[in-house]
CSV table of C-alpha atoms and ligand atoms in Angstrom, one decimal:
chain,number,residue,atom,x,y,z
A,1079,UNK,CA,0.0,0.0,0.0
A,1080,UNK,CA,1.6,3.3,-1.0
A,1081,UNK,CA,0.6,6.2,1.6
A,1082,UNK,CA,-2.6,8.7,0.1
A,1083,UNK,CA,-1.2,11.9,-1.5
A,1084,UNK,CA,-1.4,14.7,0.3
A,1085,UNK,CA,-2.2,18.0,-2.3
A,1086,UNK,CA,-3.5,21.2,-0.9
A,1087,UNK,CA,-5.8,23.5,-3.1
A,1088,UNK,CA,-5.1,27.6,-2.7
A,1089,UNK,CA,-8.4,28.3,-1.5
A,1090,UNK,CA,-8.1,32.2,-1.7
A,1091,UNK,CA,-9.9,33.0,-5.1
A,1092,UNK,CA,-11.9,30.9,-8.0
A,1093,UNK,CA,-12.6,27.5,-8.3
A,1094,UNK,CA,-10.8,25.8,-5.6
A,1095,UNK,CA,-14.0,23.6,-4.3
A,1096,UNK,CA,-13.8,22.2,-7.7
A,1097,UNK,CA,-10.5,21.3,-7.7
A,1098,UNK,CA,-11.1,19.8,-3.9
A,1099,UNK,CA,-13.6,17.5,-5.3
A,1100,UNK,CA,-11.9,15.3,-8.0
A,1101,UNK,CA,-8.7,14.9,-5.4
A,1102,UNK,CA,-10.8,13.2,-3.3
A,1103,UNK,CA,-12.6,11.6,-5.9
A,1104,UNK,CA,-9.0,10.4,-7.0
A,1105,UNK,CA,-8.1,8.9,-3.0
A,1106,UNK,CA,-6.5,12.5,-2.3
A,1107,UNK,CA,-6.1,13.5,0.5
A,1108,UNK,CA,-6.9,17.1,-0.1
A,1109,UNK,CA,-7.0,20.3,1.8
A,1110,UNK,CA,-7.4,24.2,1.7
A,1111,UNK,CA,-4.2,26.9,2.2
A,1112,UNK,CA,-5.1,30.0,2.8
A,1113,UNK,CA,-1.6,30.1,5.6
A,1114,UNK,CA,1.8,29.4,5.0
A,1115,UNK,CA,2.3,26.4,7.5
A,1116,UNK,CA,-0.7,25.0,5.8
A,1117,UNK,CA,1.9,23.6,3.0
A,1118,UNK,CA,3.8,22.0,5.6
A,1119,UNK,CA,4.0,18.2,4.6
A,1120,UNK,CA,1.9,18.8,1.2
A,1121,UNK,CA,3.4,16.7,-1.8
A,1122,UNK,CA,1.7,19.1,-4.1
A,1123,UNK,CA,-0.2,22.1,-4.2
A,1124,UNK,CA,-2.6,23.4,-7.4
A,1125,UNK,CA,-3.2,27.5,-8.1
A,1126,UNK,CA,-6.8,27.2,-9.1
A,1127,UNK,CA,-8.3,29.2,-12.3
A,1128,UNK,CA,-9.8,32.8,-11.6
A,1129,UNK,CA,-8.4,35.8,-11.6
A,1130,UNK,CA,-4.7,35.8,-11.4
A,1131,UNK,CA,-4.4,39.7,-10.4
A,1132,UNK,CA,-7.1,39.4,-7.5
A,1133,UNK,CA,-4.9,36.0,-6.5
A,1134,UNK,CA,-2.3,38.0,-6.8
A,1135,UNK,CA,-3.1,40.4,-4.3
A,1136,UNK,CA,-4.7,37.9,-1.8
A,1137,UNK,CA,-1.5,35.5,-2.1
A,1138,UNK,CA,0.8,38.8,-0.9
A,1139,UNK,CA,-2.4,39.4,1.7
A,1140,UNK,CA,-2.2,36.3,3.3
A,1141,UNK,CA,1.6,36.4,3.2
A,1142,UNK,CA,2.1,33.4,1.0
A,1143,UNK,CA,4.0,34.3,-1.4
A,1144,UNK,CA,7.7,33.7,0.1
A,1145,UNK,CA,6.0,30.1,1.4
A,1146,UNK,CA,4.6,29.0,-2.5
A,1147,UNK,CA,8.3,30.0,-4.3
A,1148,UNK,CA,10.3,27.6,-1.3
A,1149,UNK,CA,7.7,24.6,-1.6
A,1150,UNK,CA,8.9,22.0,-3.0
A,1151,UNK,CA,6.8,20.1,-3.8
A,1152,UNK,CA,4.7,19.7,-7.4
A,1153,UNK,CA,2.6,22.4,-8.4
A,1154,UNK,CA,-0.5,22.4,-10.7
A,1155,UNK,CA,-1.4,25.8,-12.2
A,1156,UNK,CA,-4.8,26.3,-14.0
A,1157,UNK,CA,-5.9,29.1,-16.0
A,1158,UNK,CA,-5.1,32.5,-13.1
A,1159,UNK,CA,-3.0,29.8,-11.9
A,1160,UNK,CA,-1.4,29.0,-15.0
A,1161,UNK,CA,-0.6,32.9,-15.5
A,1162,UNK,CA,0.8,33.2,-11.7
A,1163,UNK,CA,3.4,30.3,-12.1
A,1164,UNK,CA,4.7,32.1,-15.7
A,1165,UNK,CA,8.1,33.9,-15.6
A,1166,UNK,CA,5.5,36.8,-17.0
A,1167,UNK,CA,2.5,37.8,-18.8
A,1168,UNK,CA,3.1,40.0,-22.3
A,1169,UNK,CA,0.0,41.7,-21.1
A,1170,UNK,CA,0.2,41.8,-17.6
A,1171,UNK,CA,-0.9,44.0,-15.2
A,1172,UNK,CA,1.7,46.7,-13.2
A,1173,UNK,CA,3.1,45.2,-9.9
A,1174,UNK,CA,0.9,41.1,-10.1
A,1175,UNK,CA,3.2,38.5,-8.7
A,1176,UNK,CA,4.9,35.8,-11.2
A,1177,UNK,CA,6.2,33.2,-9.5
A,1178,UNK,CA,8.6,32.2,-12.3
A,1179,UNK,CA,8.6,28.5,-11.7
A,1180,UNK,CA,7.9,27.5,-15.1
A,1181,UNK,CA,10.1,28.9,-17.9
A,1182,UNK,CA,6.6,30.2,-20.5
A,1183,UNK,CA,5.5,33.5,-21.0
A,1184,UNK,CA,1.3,34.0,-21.1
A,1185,UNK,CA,-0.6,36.1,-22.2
A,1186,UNK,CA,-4.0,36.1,-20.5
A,1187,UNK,CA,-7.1,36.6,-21.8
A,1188,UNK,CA,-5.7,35.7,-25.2
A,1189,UNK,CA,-9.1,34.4,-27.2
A,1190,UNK,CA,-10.6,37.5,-25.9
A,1191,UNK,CA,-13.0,38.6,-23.1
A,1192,UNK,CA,-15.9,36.1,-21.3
A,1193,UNK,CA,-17.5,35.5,-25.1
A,1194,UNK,CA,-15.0,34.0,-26.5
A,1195,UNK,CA,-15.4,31.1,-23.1
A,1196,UNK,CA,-15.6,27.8,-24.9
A,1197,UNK,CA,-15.2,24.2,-24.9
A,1198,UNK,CA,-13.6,22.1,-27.2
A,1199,UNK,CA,-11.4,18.4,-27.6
A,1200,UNK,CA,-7.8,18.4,-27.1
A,1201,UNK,CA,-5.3,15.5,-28.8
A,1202,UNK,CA,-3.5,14.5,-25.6
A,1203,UNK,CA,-0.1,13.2,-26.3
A,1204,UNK,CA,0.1,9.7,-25.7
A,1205,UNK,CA,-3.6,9.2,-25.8
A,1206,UNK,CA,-6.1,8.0,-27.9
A,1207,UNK,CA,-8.9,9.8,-26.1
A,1208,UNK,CA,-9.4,13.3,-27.0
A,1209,UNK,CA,-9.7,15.1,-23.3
A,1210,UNK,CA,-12.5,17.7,-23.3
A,1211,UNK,CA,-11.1,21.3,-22.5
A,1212,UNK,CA,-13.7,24.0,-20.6
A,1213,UNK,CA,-11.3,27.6,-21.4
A,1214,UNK,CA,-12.5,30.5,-19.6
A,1215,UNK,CA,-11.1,33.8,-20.7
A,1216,UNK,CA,-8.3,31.7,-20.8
A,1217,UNK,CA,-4.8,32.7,-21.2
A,1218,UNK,CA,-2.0,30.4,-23.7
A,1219,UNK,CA,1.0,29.6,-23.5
A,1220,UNK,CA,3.2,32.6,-26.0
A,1221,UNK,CA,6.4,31.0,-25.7
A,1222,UNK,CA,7.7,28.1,-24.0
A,1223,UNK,CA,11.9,27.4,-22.9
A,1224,UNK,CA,13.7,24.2,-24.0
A,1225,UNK,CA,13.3,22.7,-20.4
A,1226,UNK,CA,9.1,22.9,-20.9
A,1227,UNK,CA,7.3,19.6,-22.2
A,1228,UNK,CA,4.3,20.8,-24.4
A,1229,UNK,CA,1.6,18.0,-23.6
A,1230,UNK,CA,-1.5,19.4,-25.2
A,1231,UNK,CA,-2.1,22.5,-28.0
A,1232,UNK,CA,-5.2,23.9,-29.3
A,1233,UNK,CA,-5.0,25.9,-32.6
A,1234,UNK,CA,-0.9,25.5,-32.7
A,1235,UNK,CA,-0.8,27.3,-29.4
A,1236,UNK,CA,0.2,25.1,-25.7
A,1237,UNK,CA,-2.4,25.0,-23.5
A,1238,UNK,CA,-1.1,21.8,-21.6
A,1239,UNK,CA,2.6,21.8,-20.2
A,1240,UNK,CA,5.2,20.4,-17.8
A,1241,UNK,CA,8.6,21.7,-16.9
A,1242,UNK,CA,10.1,19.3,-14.0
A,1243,UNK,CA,7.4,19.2,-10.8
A,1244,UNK,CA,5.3,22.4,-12.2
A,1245,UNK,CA,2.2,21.0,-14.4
A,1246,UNK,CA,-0.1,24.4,-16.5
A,1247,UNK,CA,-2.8,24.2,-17.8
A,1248,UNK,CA,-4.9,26.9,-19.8
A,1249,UNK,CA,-8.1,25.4,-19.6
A,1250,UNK,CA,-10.4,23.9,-16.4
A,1251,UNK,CA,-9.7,20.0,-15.8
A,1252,UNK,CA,-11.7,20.3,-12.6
A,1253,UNK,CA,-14.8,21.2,-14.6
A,1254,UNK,CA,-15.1,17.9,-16.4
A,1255,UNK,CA,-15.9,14.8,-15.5
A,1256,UNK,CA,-12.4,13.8,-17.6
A,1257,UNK,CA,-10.2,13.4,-14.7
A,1258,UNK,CA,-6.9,12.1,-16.4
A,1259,UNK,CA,-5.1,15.7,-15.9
A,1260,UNK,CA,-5.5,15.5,-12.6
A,1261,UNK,CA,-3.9,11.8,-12.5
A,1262,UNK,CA,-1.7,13.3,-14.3
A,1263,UNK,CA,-0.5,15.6,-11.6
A,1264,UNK,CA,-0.7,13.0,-8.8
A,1265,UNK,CA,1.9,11.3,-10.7
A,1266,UNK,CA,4.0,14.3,-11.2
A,1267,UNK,CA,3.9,15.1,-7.2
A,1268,UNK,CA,4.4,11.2,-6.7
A,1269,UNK,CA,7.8,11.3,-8.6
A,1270,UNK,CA,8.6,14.9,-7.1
A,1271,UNK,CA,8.3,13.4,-3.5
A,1272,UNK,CA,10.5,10.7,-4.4
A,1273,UNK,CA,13.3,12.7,-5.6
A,1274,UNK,CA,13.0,14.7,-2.0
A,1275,UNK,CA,13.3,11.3,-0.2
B,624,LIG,N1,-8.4,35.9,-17.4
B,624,LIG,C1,-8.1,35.4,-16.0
B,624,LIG,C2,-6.8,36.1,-15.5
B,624,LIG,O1,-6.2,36.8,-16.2
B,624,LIG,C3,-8.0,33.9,-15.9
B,624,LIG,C4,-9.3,33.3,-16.2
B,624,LIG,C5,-9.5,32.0,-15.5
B,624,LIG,O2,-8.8,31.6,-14.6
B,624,LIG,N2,-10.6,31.3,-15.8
B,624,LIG,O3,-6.5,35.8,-14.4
């Protein structure tokens, strides 16, 4: 019997309830940081999707960003999330925190404003199932470094990526019922613990 992962949700902003449900769903053990010393003993933690500025401002509130850049374990950025992990944002605004732990650039809201929200099949490398993709106001992925593995594109731009522990995403896994790219993260933090061990 391996021991239940343990993967907190930043539960500051957007859809972290979501994102709480399919980790237990998946045998998670899953809980809410809003603190610091709430990632003590985490193997991973995900940034949910919704506004990256206003989780900006809340993750500096609540004193959490020196916490998030020295955790080490993975980390799951989707959407807001996404855009906070990015070394920046083409269009971002003056001052929001980038954590810089994955080597992309964003640019957010880059298929436009809350009409151009839409849903559509992604080709998932490796699989023969496409993986159906909720994007809302949903940033891509401008340019990626060498070290970054694209895993999933829509319209010749990444939307799906990995660099090391750190797993983006542009679009909302949690909103599915698909949950493979959460697997896919539990396996990332499984592999990132055992490298810490
Ligand atoms: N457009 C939002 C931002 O810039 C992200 C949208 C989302 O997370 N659904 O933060």
């Amino acid at each position: 019997m391996t021991e239940p992962l343990r993967i907190g949700v930043l539960a500051v902003q957007g859809n972290f309830r979501e994102h709480l449900s399919v980790l237990r769903r998946l045998g998670v053990e899953a809980s809410e940081v809003r603190k610091p010393d709430q990632l003590d003993g985490l193997d991973g933690l995900i940034i949910p999707g919704g506004e990256s500025t206003a989780i900006g401002k809340l993750v500096r509130a609540y004193e959490l960003e020196p916490a998030i850049r020295g955790f080490e374990g993975a980390i799951f950025g989707t959407c807001a999330g996404m855009i906070l992990l990015a070394r920046e944002a083409v269009d971002g605004v003056p001052d929001q925190p980038f954590f810089g732990l994955i080597d992309i650039v964003v640019r957010r809201n880059a298929y436009g404003r809350q009409v151009r929200s839409f849903e559509t099949d992604l080709e998932l490398a490796g699989e023969a199932k496409p993986l159906r993709a909720v994007f809302i106001r949903a940033p891509w992925i401008e340019s990626a470094g060498p070290a970054v593995e694209i895993l999933a594109r829509y319209d010749d731009r990444p939307v799906l990526a990995r660099e090391g522990r750190i797993l983006v995403a542009a679009f909302h896994p949690e909103l599915t019922d698909d949950t493979r790219v959460h697997e896919l993260f539990c396996e990332v933090a499984r592999e990132a613990a055992s490298v810490r061990t």
